[in-house]
JSON list of C-alpha atoms in Angstrom, two decimals:
[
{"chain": "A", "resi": 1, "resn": "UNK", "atom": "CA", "xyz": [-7.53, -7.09, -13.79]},
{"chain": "A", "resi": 2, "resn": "UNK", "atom": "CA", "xyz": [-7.10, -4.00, -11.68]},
{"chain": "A", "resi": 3, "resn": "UNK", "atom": "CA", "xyz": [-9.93, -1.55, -12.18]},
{"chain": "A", "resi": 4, "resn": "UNK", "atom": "CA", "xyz": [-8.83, 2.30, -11.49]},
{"chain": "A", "resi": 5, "resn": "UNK", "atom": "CA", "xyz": [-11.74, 4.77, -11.00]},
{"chain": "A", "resi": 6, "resn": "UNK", "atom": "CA", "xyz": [-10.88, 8.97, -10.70]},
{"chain": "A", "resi": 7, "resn": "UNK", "atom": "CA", "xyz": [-12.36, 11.22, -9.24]},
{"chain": "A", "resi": 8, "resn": "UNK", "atom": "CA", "xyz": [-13.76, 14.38, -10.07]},
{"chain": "A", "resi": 9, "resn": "UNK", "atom": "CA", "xyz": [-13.51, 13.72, -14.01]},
{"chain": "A", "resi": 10, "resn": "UNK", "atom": "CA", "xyz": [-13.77, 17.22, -14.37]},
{"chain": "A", "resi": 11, "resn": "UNK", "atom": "CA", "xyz": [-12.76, 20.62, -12.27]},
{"chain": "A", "resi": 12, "resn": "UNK", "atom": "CA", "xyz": [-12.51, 23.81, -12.28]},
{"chain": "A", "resi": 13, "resn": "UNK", "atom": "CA", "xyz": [-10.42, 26.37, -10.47]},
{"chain": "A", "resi": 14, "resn": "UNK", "atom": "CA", "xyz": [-9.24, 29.99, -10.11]},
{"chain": "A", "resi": 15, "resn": "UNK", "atom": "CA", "xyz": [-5.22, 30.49, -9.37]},
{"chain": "A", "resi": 16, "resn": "UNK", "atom": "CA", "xyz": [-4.71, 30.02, -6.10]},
{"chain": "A", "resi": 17, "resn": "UNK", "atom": "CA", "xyz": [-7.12, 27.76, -4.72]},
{"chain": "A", "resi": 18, "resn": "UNK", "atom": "CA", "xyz": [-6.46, 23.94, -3.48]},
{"chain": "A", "resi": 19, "resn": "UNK", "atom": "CA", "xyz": [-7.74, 20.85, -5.13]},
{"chain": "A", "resi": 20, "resn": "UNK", "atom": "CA", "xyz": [-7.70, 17.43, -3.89]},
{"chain": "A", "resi": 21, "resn": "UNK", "atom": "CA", "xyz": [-8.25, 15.26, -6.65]},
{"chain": "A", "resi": 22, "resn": "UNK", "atom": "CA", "xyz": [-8.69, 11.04, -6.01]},
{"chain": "A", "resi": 23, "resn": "UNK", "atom": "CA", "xyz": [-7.64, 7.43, -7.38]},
{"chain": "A", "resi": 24, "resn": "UNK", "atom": "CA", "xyz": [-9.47, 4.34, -6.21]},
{"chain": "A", "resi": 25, "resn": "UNK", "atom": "CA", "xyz": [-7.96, 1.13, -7.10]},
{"chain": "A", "resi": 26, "resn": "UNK", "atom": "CA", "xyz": [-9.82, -2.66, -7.03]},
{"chain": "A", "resi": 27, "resn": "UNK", "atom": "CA", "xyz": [-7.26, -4.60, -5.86]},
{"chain": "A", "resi": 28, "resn": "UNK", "atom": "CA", "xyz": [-4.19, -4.32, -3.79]},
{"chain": "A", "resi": 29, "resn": "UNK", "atom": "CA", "xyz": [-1.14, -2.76, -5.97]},
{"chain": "A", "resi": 30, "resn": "UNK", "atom": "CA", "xyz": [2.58, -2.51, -4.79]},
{"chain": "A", "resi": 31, "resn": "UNK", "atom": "CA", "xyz": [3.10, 0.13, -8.06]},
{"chain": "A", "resi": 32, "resn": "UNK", "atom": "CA", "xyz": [1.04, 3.55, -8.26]},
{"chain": "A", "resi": 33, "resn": "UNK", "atom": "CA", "xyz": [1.78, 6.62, -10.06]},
{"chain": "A", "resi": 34, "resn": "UNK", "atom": "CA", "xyz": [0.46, 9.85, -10.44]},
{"chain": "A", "resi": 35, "resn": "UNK", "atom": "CA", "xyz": [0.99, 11.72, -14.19]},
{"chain": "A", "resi": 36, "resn": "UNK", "atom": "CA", "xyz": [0.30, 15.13, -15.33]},
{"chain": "A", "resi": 37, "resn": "UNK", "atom": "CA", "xyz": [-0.51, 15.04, -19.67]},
{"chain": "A", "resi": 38, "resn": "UNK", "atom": "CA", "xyz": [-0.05, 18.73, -20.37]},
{"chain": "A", "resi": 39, "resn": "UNK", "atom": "CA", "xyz": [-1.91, 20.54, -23.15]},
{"chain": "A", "resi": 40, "resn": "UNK", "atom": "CA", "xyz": [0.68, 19.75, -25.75]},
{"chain": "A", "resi": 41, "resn": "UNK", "atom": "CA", "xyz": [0.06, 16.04, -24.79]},
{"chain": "A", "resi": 42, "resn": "UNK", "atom": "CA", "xyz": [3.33, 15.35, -23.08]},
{"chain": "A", "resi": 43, "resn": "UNK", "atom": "CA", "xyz": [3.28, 12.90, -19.81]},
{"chain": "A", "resi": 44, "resn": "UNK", "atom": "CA", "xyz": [5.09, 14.06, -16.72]},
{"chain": "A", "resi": 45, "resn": "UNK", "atom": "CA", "xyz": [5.26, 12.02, -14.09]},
{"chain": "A", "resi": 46, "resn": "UNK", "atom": "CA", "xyz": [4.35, 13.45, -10.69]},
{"chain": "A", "resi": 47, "resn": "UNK", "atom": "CA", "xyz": [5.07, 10.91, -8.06]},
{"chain": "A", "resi": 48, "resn": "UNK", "atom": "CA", "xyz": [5.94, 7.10, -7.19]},
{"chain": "A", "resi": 49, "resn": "UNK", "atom": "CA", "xyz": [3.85, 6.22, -4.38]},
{"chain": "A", "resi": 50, "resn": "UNK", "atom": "CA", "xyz": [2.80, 2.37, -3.98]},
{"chain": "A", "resi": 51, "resn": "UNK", "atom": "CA", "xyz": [2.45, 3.86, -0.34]},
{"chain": "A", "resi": 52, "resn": "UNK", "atom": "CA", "xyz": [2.67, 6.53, 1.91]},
{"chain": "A", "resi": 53, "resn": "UNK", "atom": "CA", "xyz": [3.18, 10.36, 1.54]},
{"chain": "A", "resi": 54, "resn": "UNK", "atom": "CA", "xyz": [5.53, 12.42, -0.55]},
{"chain": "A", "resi": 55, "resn": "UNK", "atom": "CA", "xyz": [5.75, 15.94, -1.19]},
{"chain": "A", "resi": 56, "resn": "UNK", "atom": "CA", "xyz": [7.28, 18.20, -4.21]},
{"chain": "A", "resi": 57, "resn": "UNK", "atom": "CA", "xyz": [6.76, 21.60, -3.82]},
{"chain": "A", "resi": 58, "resn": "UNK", "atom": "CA", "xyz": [2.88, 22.42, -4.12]},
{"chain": "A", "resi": 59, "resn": "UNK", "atom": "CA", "xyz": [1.76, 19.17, -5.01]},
{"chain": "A", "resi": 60, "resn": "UNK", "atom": "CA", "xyz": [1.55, 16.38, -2.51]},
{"chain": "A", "resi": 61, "resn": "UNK", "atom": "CA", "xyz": [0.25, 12.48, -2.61]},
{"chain": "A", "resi": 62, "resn": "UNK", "atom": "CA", "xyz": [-1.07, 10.31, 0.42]},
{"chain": "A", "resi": 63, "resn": "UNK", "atom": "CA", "xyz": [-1.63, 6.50, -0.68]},
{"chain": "A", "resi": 64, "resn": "UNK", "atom": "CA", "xyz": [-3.43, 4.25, 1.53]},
{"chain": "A", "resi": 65, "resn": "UNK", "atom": "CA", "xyz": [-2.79, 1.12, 0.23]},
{"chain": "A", "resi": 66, "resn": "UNK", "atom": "CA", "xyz": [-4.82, -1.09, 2.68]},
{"chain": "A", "resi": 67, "resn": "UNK", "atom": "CA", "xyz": [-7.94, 1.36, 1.84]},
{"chain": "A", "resi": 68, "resn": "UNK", "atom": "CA", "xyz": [-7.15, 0.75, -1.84]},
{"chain": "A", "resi": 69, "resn": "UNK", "atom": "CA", "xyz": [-7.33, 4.93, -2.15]},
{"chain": "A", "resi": 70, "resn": "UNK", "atom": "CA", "xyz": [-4.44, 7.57, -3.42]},
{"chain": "A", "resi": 71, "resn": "UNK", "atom": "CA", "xyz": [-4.69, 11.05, -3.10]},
{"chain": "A", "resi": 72, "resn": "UNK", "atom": "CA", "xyz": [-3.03, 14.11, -4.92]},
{"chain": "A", "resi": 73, "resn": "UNK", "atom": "CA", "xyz": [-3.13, 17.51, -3.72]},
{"chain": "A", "resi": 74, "resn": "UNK", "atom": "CA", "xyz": [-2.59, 20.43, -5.49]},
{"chain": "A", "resi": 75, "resn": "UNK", "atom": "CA", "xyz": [-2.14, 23.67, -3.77]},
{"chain": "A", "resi": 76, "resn": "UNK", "atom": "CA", "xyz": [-2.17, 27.23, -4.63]},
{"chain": "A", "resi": 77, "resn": "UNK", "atom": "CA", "xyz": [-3.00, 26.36, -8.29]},
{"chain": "A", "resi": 78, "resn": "UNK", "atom": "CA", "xyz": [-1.42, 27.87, -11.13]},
{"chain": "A", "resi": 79, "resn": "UNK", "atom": "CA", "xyz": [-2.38, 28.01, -14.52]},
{"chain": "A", "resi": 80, "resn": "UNK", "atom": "CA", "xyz": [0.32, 25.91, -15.64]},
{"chain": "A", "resi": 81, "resn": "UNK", "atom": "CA", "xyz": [-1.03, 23.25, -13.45]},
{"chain": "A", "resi": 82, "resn": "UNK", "atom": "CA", "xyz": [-4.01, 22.89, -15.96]},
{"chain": "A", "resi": 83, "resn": "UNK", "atom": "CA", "xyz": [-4.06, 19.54, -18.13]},
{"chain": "A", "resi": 84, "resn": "UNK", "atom": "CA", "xyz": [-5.48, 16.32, -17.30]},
{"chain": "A", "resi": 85, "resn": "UNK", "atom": "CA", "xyz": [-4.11, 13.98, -14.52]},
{"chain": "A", "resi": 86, "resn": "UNK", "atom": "CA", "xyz": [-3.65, 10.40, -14.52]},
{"chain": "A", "resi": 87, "resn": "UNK", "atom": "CA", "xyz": [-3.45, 8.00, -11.63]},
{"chain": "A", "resi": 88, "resn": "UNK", "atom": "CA", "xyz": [-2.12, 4.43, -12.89]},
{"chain": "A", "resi": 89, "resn": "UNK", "atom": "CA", "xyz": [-1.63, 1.27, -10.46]},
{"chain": "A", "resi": 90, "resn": "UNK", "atom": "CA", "xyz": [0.32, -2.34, -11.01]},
{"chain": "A", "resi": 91, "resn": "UNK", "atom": "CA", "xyz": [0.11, -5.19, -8.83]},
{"chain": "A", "resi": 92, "resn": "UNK", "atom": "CA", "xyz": [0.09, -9.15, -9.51]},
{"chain": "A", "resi": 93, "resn": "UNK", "atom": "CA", "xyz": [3.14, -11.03, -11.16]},
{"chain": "A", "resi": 94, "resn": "UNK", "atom": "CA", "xyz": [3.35, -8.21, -14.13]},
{"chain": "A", "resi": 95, "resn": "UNK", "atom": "CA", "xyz": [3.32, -5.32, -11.57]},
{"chain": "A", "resi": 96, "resn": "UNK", "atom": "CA", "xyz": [4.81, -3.16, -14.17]},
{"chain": "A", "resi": 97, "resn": "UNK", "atom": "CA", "xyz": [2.17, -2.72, -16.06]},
{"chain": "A", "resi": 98, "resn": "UNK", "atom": "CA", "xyz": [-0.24, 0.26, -15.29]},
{"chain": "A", "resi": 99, "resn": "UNK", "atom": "CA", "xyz": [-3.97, 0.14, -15.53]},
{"chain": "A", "resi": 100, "resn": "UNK", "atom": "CA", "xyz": [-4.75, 3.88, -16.05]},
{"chain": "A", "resi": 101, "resn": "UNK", "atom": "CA", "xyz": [-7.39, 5.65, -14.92]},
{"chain": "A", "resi": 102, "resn": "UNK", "atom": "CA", "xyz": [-9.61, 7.80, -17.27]},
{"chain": "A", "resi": 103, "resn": "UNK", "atom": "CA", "xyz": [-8.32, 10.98, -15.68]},
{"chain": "A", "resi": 104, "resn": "UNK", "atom": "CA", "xyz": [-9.55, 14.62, -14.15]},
{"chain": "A", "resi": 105, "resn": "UNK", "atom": "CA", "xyz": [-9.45, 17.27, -16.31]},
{"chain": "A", "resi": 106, "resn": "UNK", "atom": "CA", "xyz": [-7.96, 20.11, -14.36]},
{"chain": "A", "resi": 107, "resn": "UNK", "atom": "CA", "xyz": [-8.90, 23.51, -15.49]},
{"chain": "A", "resi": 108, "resn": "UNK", "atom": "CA", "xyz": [-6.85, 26.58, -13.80]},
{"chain": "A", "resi": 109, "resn": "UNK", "atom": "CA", "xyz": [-8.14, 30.33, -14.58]},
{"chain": "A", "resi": 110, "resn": "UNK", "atom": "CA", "xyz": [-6.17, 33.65, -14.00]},
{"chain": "B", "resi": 1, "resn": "UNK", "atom": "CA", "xyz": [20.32, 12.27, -19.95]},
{"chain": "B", "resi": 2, "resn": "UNK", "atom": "CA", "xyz": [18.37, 12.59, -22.95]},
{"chain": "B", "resi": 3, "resn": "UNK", "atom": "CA", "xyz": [14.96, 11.05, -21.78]},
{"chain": "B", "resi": 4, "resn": "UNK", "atom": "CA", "xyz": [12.94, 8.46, -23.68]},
{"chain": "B", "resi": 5, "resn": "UNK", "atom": "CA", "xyz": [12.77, 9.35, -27.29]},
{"chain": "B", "resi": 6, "resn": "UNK", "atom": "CA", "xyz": [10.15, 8.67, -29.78]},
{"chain": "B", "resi": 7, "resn": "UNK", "atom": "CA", "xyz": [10.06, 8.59, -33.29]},
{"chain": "B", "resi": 8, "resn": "UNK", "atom": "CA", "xyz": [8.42, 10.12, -35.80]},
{"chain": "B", "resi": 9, "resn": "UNK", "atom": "CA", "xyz": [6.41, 12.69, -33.45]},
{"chain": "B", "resi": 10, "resn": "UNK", "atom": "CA", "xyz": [3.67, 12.76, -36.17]},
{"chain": "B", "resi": 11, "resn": "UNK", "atom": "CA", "xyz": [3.05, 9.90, -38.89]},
{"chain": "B", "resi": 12, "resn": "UNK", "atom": "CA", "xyz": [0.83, 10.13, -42.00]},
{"chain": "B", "resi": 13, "resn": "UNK", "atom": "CA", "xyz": [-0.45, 6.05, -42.83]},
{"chain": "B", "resi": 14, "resn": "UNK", "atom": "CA", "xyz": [-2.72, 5.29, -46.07]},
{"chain": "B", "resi": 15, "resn": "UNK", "atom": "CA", "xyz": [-5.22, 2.61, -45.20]},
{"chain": "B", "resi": 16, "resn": "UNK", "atom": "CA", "xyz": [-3.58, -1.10, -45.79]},
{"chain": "B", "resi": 17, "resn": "UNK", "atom": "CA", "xyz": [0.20, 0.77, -45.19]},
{"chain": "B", "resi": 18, "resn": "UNK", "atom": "CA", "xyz": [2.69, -0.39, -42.07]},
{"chain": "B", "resi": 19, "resn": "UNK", "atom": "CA", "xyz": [3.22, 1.47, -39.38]},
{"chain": "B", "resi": 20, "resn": "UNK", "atom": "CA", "xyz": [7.01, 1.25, -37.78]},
{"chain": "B", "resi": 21, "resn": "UNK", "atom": "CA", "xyz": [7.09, 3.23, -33.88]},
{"chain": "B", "resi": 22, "resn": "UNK", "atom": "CA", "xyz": [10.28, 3.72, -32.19]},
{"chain": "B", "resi": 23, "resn": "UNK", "atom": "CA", "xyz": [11.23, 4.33, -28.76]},
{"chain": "B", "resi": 24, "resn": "UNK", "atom": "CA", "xyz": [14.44, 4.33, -27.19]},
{"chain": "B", "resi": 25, "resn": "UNK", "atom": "CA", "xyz": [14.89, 4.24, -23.64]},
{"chain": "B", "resi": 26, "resn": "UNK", "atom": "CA", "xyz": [16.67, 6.48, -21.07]},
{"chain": "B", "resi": 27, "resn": "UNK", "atom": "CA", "xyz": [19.87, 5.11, -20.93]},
{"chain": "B", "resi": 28, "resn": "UNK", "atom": "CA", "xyz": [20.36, 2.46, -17.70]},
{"chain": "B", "resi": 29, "resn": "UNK", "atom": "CA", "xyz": [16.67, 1.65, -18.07]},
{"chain": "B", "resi": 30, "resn": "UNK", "atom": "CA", "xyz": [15.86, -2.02, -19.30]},
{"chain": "B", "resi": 31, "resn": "UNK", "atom": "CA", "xyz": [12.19, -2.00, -19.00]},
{"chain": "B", "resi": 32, "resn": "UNK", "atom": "CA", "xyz": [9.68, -1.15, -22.04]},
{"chain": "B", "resi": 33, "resn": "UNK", "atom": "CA", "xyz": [6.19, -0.04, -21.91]},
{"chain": "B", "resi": 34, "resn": "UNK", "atom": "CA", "xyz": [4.17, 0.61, -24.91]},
{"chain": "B", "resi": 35, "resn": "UNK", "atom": "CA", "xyz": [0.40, 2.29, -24.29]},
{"chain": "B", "resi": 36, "resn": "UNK", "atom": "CA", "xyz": [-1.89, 4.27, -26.59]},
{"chain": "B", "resi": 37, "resn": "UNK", "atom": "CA", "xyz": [-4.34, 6.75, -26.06]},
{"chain": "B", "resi": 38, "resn": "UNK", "atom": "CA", "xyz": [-7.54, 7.56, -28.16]},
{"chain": "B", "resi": 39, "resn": "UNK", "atom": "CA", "xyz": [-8.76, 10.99, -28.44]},
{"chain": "B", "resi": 40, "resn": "UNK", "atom": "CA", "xyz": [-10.54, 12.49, -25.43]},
{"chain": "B", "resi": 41, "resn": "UNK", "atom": "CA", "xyz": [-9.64, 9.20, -23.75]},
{"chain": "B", "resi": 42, "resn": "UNK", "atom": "CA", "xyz": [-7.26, 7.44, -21.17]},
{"chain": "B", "resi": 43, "resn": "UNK", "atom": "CA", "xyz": [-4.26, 5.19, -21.66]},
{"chain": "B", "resi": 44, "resn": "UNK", "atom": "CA", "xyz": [-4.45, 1.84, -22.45]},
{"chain": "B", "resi": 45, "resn": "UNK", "atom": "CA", "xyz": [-1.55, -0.95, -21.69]},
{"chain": "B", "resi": 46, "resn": "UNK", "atom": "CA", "xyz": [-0.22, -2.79, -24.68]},
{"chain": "B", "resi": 47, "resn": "UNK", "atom": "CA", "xyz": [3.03, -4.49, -24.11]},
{"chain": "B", "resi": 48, "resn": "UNK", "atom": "CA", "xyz": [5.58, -4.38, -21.72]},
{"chain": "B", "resi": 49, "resn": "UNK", "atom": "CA", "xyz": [9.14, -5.76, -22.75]},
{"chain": "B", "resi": 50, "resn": "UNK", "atom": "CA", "xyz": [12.41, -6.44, -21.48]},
{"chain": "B", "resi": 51, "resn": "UNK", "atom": "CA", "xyz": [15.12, -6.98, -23.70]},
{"chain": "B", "resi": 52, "resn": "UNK", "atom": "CA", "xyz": [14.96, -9.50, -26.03]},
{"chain": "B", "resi": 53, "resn": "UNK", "atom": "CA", "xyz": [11.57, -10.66, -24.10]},
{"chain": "B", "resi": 54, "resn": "UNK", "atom": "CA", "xyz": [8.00, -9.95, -24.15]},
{"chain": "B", "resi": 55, "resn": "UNK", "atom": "CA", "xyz": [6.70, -9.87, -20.52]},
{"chain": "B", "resi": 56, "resn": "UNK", "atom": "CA", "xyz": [3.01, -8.51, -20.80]},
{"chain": "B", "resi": 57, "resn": "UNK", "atom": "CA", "xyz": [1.33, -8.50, -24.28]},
{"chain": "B", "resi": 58, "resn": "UNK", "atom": "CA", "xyz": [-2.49, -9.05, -22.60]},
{"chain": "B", "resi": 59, "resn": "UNK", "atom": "CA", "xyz": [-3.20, -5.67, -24.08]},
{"chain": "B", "resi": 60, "resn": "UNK", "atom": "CA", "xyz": [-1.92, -6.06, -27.61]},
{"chain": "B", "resi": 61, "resn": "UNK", "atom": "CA", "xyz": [-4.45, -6.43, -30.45]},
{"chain": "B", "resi": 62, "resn": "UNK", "atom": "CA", "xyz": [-4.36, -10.21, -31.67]},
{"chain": "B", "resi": 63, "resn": "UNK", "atom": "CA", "xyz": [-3.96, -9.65, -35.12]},
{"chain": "B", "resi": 64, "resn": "UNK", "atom": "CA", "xyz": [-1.87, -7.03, -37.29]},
{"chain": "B", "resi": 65, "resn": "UNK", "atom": "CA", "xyz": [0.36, -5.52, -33.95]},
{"chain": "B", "resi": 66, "resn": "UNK", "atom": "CA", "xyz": [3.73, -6.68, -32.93]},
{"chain": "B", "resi": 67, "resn": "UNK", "atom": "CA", "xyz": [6.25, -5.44, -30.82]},
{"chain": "B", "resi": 68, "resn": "UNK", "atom": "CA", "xyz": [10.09, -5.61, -30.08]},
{"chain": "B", "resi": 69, "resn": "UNK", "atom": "CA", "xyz": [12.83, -4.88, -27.99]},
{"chain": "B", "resi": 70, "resn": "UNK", "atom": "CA", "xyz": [16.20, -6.22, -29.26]},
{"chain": "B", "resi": 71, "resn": "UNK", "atom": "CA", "xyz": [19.30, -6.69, -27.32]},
{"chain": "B", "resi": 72, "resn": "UNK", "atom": "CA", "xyz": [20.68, -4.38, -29.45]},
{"chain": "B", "resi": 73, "resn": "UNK", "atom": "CA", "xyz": [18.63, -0.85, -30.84]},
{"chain": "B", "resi": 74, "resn": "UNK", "atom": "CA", "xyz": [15.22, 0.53, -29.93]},
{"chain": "B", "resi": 75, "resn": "UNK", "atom": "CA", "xyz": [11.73, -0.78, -29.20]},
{"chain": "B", "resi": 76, "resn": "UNK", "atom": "CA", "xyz": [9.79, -1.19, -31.84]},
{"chain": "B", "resi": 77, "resn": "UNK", "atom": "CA", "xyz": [5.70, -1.16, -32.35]},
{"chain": "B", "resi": 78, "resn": "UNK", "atom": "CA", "xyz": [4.98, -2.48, -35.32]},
{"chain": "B", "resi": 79, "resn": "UNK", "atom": "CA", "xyz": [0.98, -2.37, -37.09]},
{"chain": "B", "resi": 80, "resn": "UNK", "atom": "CA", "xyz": [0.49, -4.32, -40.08]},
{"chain": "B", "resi": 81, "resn": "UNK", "atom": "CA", "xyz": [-2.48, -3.15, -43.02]},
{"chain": "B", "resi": 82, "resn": "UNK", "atom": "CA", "xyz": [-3.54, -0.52, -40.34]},
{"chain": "B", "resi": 83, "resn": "UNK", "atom": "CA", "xyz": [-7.11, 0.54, -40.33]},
{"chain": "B", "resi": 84, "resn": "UNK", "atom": "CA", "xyz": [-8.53, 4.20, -39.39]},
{"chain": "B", "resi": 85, "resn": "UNK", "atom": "CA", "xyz": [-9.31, 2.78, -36.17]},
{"chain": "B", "resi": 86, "resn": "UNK", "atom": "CA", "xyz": [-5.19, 2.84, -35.50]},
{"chain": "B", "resi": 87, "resn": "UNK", "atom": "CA", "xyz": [-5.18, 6.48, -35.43]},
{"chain": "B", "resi": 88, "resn": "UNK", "atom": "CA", "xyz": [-4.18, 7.60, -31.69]},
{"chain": "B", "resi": 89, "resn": "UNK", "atom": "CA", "xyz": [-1.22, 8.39, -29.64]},
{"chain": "B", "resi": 90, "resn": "UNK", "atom": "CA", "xyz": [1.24, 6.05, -28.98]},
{"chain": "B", "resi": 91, "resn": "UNK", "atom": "CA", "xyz": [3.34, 6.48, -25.90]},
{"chain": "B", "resi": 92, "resn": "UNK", "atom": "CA", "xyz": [6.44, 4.50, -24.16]},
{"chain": "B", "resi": 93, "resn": "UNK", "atom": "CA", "xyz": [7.55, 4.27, -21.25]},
{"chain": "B", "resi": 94, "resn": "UNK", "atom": "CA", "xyz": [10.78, 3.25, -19.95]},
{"chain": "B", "resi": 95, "resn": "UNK", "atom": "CA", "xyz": [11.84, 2.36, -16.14]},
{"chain": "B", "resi": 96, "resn": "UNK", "atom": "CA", "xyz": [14.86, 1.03, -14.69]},
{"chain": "B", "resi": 97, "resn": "UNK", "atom": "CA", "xyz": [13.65, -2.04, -12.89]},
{"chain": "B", "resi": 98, "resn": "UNK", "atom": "CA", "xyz": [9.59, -3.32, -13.24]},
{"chain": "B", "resi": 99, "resn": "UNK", "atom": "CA", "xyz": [7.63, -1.59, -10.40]},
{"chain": "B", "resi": 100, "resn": "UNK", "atom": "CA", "xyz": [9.24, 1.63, -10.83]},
{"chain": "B", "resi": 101, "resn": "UNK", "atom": "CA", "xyz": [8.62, 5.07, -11.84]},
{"chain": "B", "resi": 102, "resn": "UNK", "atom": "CA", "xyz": [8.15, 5.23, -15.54]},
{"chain": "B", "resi": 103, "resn": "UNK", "atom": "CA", "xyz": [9.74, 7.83, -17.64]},
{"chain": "B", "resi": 104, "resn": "UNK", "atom": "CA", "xyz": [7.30, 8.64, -21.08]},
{"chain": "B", "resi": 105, "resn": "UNK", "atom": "CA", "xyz": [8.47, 9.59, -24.83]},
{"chain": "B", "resi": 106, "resn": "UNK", "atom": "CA", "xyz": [6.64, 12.60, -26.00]},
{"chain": "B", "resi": 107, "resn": "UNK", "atom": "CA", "xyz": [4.84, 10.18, -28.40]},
{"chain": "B", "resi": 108, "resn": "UNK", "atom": "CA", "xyz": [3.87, 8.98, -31.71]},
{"chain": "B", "resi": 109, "resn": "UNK", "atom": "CA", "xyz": [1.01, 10.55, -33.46]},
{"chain": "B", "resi": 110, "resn": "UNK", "atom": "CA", "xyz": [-0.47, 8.10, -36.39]},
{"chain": "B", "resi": 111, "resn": "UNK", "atom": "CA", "xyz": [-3.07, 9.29, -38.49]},
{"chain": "B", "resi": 112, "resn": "UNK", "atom": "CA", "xyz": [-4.55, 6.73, -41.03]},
{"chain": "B", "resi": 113, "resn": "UNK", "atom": "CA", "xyz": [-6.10, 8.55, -44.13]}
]
């Protein structure tokens, strides 16, 4: 199956600064997604991107599918942006399926 | 729109007891995912349903777990005689079509004592 590697596992920040955190992927995928678990343990998800950029407000993604890579960038941290974040990718004949990987803790201090 | 919902938030499971997880879906969405999540640790696939079918189970347990999605009512994750070892997060997802964006419940905590 898909193996999904992330990068830093762990990072630390003062508000304000930029972070670029990464998602490697084994295999091709046509389904990646980028999640944010919160402190209270909920799941948000950040952004749909098999490919390509997309942008929503100070956090952006670039996947490069053909370099089996995926990007998020956060900028101008806040402390609310602290919590762990997930990159998960599908591919194959059960594409919905995500193989997650095992995450960067994000740490954000005032 | 109420989102995916999960229930309980929190259950309490005596060694050798059933477990019973429910998620329901946001509404349009036909697609089921179920994944849980040790502590300090990532998420790992289970199942993934459509109604009335299993699609994906290469992630559930062989013995004591089962899993449903009816035509009519919510997904259920069910863990026979559970073992400490059960205790995690369990989280589902739902999405409209497979390949797309999940939406996740807030999920169920199970503690075996």
């Amino acid at each position: 199956g898909i193996q999904v590697e992330q990068s830093p596992p762990d990072l630390i920040l003062q508000e304000g600064a930029n972070s670029t955190l990464r998602c490697n992927f084994s295999d091709s995928v046509n389904n990646l997604q980028w999640f944010h678990q919160n402190p209270w343990g909920q799941l948000i998800n950040l952004f749909y991107i098999p490919s390509g950029t997309k942008q929503n407000g100070r956090l952006s993604a670039t996947t490069v599918a053909t370099e089996r890579y995926s990007l998020l960038y956060i900028s101008s941290s806040q402390t609310t942006d602290s919590g762990v974040y997930f990159c998960g990718s599908g591919g194959g004949t059960s594409y919905g399926k995500l193989t997650f990987g095992q995450g960067t803790i994000l740490t954000v201090h005032p | 729109n109420a989102g995916v919902m999960q229930n309980p938030r929190h259950l309490v499971r005596r060694r050798g007891q059933e477990a019973r997880l429910r998620c329901s879906p946001m509404k349009g969405h036909s697609h089921v995912y179920w994944y849980r999540q040790l502590p300090e640790e990532g998420l790992k696939f289970m199942v993934y349903l459509q109604k009335e079918n299993i699609i994906d189970e290469s992630g559930m347990p062989k013995e004591r777990f089962s899993a449903e999605f009816p035509k009519e009512g919510p997904s259920i994750l069910r863990i026979q005689q559970v073992v400490r070892g059960d205790s995690a997060a369990y989280f589902c997802a739902s999405s409209p079509r497979q390949g797309d964006g999940y939406t996740f419940g807030s999920g169920t905590r199970l503690t075996v004592v």
